[in-house]
Short mmCIF file of N, CA and C in Angstrom, two decimals:
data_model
loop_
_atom_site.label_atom_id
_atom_site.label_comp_id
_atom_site.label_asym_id
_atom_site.label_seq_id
_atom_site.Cartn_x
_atom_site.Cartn_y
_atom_site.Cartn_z
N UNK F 1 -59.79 9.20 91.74
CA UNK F 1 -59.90 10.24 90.74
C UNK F 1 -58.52 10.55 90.18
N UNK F 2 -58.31 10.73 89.05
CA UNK F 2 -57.36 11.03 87.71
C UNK F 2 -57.43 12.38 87.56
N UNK F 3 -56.93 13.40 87.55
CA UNK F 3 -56.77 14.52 87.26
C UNK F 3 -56.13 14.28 85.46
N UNK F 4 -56.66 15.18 85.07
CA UNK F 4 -56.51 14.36 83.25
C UNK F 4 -56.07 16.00 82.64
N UNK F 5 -56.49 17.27 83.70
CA UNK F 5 -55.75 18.50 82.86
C UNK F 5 -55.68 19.75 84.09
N UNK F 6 -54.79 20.35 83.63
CA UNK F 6 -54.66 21.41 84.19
C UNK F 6 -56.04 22.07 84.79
N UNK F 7 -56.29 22.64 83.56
CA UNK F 7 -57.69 23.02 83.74
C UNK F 7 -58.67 22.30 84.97
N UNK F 8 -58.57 21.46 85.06
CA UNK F 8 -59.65 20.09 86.28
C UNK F 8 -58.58 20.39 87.59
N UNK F 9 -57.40 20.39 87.87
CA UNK F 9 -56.39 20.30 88.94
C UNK F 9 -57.10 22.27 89.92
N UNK F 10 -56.68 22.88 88.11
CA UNK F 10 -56.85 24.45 88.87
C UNK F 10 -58.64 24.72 89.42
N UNK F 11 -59.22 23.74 88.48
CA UNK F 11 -60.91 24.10 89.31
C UNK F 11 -60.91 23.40 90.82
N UNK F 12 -60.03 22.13 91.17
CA UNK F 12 -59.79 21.66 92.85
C UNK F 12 -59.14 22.80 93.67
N UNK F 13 -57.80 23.31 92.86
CA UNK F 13 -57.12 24.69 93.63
C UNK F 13 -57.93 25.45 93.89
N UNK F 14 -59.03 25.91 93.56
CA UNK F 14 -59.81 26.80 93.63
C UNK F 14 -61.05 26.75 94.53
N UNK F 15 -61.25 25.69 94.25
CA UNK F 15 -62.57 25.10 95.46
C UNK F 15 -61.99 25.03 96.44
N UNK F 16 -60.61 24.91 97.00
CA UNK F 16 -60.18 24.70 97.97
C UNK F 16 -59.97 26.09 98.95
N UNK F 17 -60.24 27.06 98.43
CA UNK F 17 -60.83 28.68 99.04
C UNK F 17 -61.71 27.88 99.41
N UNK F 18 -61.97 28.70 100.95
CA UNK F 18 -63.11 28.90 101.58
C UNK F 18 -63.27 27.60 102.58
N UNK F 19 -62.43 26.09 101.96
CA UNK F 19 -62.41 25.01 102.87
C UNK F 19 -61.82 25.28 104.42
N UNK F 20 -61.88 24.14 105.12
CA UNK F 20 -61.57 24.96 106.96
C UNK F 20 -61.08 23.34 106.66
N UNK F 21 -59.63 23.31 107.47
CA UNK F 21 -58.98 22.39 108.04
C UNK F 21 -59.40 21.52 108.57
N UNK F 22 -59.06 20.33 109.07
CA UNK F 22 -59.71 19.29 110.32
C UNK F 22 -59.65 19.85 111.25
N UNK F 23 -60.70 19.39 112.05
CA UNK F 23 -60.20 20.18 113.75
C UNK F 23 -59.38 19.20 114.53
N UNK F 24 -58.91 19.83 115.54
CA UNK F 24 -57.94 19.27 116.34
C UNK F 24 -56.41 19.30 115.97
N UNK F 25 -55.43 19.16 117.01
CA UNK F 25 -54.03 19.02 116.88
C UNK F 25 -53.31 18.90 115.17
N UNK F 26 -52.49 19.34 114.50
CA UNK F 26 -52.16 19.20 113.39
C UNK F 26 -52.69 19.59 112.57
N UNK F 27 -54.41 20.01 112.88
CA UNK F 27 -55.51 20.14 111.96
C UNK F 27 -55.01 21.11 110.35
N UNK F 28 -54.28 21.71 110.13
CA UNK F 28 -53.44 22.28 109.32
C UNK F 28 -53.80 23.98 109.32
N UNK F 29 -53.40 24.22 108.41
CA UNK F 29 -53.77 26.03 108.21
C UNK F 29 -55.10 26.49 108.24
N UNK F 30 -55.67 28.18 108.79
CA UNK F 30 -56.92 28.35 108.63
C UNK F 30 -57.34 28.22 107.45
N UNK F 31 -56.13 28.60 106.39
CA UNK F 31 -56.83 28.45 104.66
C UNK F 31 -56.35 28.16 103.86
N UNK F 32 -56.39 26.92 103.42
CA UNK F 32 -55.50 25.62 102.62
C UNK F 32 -55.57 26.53 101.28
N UNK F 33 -56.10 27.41 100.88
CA UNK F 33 -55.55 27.76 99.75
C UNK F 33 -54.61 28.58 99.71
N UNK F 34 -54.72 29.79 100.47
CA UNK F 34 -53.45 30.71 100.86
C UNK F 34 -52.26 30.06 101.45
N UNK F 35 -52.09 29.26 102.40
CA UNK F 35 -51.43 27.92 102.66
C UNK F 35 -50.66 27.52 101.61
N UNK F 36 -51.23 26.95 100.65
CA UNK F 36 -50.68 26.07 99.63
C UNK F 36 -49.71 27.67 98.94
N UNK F 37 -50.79 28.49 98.55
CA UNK F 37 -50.01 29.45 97.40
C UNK F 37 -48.52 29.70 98.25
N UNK F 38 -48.36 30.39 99.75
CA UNK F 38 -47.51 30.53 100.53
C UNK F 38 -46.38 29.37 100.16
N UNK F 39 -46.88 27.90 100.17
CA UNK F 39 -45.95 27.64 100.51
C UNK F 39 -45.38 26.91 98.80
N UNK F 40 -45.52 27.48 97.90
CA UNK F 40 -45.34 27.08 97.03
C UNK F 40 -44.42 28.82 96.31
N UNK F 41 -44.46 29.76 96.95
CA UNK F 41 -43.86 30.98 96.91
C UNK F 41 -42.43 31.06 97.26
N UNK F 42 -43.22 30.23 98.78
CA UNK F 42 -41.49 30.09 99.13
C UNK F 42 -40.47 28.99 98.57
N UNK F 43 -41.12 27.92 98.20
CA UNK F 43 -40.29 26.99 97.49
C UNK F 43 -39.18 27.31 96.36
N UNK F 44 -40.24 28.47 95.74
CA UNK F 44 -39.59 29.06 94.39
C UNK F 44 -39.03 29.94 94.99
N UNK F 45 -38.76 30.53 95.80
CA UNK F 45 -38.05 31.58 96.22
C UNK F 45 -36.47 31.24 96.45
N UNK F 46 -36.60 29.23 97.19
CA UNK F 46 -35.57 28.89 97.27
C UNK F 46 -35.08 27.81 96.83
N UNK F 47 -35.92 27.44 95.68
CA UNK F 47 -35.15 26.05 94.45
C UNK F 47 -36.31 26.96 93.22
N UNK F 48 -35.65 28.10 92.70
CA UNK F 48 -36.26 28.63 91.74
C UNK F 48 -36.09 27.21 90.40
N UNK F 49 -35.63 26.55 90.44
CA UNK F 49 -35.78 26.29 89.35
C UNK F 49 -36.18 24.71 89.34
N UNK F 50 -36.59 24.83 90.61
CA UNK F 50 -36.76 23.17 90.62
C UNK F 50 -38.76 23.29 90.57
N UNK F 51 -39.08 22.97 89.97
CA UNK F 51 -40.84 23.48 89.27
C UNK F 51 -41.76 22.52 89.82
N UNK F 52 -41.22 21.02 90.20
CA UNK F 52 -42.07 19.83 90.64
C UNK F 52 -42.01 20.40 91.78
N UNK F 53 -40.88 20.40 92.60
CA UNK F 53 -40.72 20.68 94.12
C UNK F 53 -41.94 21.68 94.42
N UNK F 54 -42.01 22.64 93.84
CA UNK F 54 -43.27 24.34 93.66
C UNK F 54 -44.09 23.31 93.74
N UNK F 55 -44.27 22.50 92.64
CA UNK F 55 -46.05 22.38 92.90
C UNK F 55 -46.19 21.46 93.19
N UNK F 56 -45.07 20.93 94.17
CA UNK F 56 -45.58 19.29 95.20
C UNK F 56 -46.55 20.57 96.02
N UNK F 57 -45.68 21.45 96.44
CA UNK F 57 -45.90 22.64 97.64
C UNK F 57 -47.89 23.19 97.30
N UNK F 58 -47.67 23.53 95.81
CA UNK F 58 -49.20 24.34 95.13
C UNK F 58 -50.40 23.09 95.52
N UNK F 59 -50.10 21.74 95.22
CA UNK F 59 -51.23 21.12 95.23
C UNK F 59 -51.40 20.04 96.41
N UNK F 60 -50.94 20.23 97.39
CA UNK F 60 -51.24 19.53 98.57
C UNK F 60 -52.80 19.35 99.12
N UNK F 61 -53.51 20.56 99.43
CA UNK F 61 -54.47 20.56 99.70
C UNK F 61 -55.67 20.39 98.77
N UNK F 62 -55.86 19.95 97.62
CA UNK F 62 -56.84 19.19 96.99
C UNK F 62 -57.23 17.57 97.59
N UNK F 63 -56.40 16.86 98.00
CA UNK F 63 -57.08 15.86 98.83
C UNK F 63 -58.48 15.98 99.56
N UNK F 64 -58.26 16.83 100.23
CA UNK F 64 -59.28 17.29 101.08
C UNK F 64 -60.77 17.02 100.48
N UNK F 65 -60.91 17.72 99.09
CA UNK F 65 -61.73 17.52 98.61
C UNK F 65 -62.48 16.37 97.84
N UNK F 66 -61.47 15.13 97.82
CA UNK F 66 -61.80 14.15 97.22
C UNK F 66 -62.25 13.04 98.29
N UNK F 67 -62.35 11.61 97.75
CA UNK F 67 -62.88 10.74 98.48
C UNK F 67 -62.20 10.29 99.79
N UNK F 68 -62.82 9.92 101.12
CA UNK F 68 -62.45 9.39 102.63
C UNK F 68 -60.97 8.59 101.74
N UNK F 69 -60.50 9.30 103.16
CA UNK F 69 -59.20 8.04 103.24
C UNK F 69 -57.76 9.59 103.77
N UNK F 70 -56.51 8.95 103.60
CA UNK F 70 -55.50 10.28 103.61
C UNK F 70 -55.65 11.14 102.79
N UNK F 71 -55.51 12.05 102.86
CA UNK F 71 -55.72 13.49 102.29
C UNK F 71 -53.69 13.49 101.26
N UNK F 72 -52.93 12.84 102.06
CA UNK F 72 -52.02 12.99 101.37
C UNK F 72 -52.08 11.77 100.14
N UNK F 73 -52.33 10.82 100.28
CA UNK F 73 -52.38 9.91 99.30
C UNK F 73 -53.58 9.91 98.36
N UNK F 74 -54.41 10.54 98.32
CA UNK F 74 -55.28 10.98 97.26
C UNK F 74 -55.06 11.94 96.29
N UNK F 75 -53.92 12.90 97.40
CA UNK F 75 -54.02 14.17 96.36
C UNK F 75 -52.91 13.41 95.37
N UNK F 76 -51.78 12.57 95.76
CA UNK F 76 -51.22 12.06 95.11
C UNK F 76 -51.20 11.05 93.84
N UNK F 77 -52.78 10.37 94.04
CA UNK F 77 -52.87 9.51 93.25
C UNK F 77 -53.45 10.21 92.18
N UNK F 78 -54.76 11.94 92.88
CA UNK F 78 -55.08 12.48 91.97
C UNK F 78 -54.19 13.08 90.51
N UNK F 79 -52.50 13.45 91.63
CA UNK F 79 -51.92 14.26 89.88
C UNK F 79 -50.87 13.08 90.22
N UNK F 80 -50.72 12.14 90.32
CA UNK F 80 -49.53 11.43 89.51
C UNK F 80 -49.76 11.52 87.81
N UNK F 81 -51.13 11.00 87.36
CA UNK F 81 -50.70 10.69 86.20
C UNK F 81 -50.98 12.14 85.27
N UNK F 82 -50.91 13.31 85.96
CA UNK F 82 -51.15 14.61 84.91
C UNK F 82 -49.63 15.55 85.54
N UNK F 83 -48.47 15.26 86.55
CA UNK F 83 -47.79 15.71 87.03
C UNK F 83 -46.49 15.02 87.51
N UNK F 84 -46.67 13.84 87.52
CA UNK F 84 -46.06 13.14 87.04
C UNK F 84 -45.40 12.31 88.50
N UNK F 85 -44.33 11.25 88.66
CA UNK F 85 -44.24 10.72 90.13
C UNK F 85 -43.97 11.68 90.73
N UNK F 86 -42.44 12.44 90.21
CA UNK F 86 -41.78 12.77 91.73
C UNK F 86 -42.67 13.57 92.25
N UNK F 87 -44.00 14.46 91.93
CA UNK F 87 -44.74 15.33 92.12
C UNK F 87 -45.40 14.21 93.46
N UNK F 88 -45.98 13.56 92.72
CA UNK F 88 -46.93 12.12 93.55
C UNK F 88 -46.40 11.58 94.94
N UNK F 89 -44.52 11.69 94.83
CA UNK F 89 -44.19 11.02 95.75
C UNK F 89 -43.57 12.12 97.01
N UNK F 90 -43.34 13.21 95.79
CA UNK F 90 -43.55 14.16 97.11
C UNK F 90 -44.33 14.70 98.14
N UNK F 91 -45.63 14.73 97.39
CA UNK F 91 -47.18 14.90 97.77
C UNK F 91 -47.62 13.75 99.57
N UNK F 92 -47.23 12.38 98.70
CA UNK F 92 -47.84 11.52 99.86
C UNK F 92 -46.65 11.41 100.78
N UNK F 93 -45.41 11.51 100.42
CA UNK F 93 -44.22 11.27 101.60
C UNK F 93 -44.25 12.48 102.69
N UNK F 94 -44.52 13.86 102.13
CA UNK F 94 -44.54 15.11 103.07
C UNK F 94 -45.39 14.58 104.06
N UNK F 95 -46.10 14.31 104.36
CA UNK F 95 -47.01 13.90 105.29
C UNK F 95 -46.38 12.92 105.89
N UNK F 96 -45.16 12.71 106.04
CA UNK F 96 -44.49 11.23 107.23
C UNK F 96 -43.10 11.66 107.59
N UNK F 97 -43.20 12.18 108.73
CA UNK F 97 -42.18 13.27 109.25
C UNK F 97 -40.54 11.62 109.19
N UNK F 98 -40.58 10.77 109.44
CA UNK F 98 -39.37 9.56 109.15
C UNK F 98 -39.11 9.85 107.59
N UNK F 99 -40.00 10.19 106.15
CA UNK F 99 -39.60 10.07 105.15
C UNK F 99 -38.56 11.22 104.85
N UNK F 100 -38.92 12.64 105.73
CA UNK F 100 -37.99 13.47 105.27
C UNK F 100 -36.54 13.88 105.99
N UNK F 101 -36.54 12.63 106.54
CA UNK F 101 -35.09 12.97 107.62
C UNK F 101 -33.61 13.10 106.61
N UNK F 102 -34.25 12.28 105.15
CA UNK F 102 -33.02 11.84 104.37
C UNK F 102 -33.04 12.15 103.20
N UNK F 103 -34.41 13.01 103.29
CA UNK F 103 -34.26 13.74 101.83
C UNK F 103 -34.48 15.03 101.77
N UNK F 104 -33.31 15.53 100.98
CA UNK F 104 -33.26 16.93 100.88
C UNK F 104 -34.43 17.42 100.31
N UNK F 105 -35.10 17.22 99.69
CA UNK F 105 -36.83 17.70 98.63
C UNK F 105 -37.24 17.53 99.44
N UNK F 106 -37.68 16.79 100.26
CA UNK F 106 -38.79 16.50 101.28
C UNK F 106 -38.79 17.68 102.56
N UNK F 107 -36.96 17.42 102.73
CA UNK F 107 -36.98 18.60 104.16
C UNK F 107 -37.44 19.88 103.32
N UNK F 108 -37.22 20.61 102.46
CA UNK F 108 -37.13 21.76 101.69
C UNK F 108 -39.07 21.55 101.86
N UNK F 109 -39.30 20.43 101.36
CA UNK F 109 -40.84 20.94 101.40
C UNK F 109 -41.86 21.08 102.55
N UNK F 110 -40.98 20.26 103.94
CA UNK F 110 -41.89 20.55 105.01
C UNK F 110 -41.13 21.68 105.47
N UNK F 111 -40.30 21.92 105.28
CA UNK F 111 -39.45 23.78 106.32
C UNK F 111 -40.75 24.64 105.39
N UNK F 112 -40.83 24.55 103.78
CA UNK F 112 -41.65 25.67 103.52
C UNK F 112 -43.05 25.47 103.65
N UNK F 113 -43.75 24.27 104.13
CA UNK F 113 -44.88 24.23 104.67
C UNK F 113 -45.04 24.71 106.30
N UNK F 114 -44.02 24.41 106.98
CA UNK F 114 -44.35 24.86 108.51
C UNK F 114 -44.35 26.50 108.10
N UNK F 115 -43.47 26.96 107.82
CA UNK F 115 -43.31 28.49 107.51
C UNK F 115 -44.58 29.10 106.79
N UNK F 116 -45.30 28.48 106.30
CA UNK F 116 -46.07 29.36 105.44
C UNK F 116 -47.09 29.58 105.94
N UNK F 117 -47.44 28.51 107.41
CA UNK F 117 -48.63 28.90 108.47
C UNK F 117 -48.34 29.62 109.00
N UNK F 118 -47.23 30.53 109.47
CA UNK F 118 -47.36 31.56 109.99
C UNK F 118 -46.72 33.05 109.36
N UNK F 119 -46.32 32.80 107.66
CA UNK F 119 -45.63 33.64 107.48
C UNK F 119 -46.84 34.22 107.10
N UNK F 120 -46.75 35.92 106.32
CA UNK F 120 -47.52 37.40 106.52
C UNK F 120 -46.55 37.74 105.33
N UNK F 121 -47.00 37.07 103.94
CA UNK F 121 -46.69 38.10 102.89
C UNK F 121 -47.57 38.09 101.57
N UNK F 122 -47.23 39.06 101.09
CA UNK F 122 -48.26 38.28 99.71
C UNK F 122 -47.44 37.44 98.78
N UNK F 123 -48.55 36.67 98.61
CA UNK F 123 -47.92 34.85 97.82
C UNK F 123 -48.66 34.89 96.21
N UNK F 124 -49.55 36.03 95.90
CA UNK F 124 -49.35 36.43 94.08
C UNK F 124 -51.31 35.04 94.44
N UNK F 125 -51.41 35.27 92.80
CA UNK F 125 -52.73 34.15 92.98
C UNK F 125 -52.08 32.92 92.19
N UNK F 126 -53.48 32.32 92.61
CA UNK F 126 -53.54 31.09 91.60
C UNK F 126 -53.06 30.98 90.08
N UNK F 127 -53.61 32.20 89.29
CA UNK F 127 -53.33 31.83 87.89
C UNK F 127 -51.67 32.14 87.73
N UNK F 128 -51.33 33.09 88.53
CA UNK F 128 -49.41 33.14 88.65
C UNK F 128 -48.97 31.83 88.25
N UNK F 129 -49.46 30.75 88.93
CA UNK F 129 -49.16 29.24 88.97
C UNK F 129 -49.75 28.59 87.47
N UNK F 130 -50.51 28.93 86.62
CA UNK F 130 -50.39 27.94 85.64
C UNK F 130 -50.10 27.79 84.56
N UNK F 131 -48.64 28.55 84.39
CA UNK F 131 -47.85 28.37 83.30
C UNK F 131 -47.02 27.14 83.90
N UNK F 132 -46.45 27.32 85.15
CA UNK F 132 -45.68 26.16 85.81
C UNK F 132 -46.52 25.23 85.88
N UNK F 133 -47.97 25.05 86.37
CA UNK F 133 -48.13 23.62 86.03
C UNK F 133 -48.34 23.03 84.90
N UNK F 134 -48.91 23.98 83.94
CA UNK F 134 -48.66 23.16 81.99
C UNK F 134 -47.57 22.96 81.93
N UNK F 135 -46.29 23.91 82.30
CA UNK F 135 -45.12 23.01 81.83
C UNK F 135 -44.66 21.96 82.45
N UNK F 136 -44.98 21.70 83.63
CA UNK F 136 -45.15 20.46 84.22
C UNK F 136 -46.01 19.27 83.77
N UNK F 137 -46.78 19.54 83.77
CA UNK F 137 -47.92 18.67 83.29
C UNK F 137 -47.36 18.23 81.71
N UNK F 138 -46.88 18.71 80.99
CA UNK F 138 -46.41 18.64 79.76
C UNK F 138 -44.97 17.60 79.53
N UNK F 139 -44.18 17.78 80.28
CA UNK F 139 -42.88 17.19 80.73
C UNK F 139 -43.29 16.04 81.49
N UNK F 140 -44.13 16.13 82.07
CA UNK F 140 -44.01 14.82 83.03
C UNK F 140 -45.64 13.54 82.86
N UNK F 141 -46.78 14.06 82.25
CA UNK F 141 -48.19 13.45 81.99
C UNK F 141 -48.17 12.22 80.68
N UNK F 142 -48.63 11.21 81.68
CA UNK F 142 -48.58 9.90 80.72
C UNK F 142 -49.73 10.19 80.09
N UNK F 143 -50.43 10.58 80.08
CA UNK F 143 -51.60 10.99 78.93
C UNK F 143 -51.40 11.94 77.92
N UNK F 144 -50.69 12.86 78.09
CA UNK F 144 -49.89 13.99 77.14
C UNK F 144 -51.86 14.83 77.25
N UNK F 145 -52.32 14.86 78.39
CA UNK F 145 -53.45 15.76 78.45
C UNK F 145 -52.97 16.96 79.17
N UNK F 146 -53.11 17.96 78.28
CA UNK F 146 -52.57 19.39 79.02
C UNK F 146 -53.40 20.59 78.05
N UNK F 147 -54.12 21.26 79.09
CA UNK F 147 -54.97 22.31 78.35
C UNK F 147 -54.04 23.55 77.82
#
């Protein structure tokens, strides 16, 4: 699946309320959507201006919802082409604790993913987030599809 607009990305963000993690070890947060918003709060909190890095963080957990296989490499293949690579390659590399030993984006994005399972603040909603992803989606979409 192709994510082709904003609009289609934010109806996955959204379905993703109410989803429950895998079970077992690693299984991830009780609620991949508060999860994601958390850890896409804190990103901007500390590379305000870096906007891909935010929403490698915002759209992690849409995998989940798409077809068998990694959850990180789907969500990736879903917005490469509406968000563009580094979004894509941040997406599927976070998930391989060797990829982020040497990259500064990567460490920045798993410190604010471990943190956001247990941090206790308010992280704002979903629609907060989609001016940053049109302008993302806009700057970086080989289709130039942006609602």
């Amino acid at each position: 699946m192709e994510l082709r607009s904003v609009e289609e990305l934010m109806d996955l963000l959204y379905a993703c309320r109410g989803e429950r993690p895998p079970a077992g070890p690693g299984g991830g947060p009780g609620d991949p959507h508060g999860h994601a918003l958390r850890t896409a709060a804190l990103l901007r909190r500390r590379r305000p201006a870096d906007k891909e890095l935010q929403v490698a963080g915002l759209v992690s957990p849409v995998g989940r919802l798409l077809w068998p296989g990694d959850p990180a490499a789907r969500t990736a293949d879903a917005v490469r082409p509406l968000l563009g690579d580094r979004v894509a390659r941040l997406v599927r590399r976070q998930a391989h604790p060797g990829a982020w030993a040497h990259d500064d984006d990567l460490a920045s994005l798993r410190q604010a993913d471990d943190e956001a399972r247990t941090a206790d603040f308010d992280a704002g909603v979903l629609e907060d987030w989609r001016t940053v992803l049109e302008l993302t989606a806009a700057r970086n979409s080989r289709l130039g599809a942006v609602d």
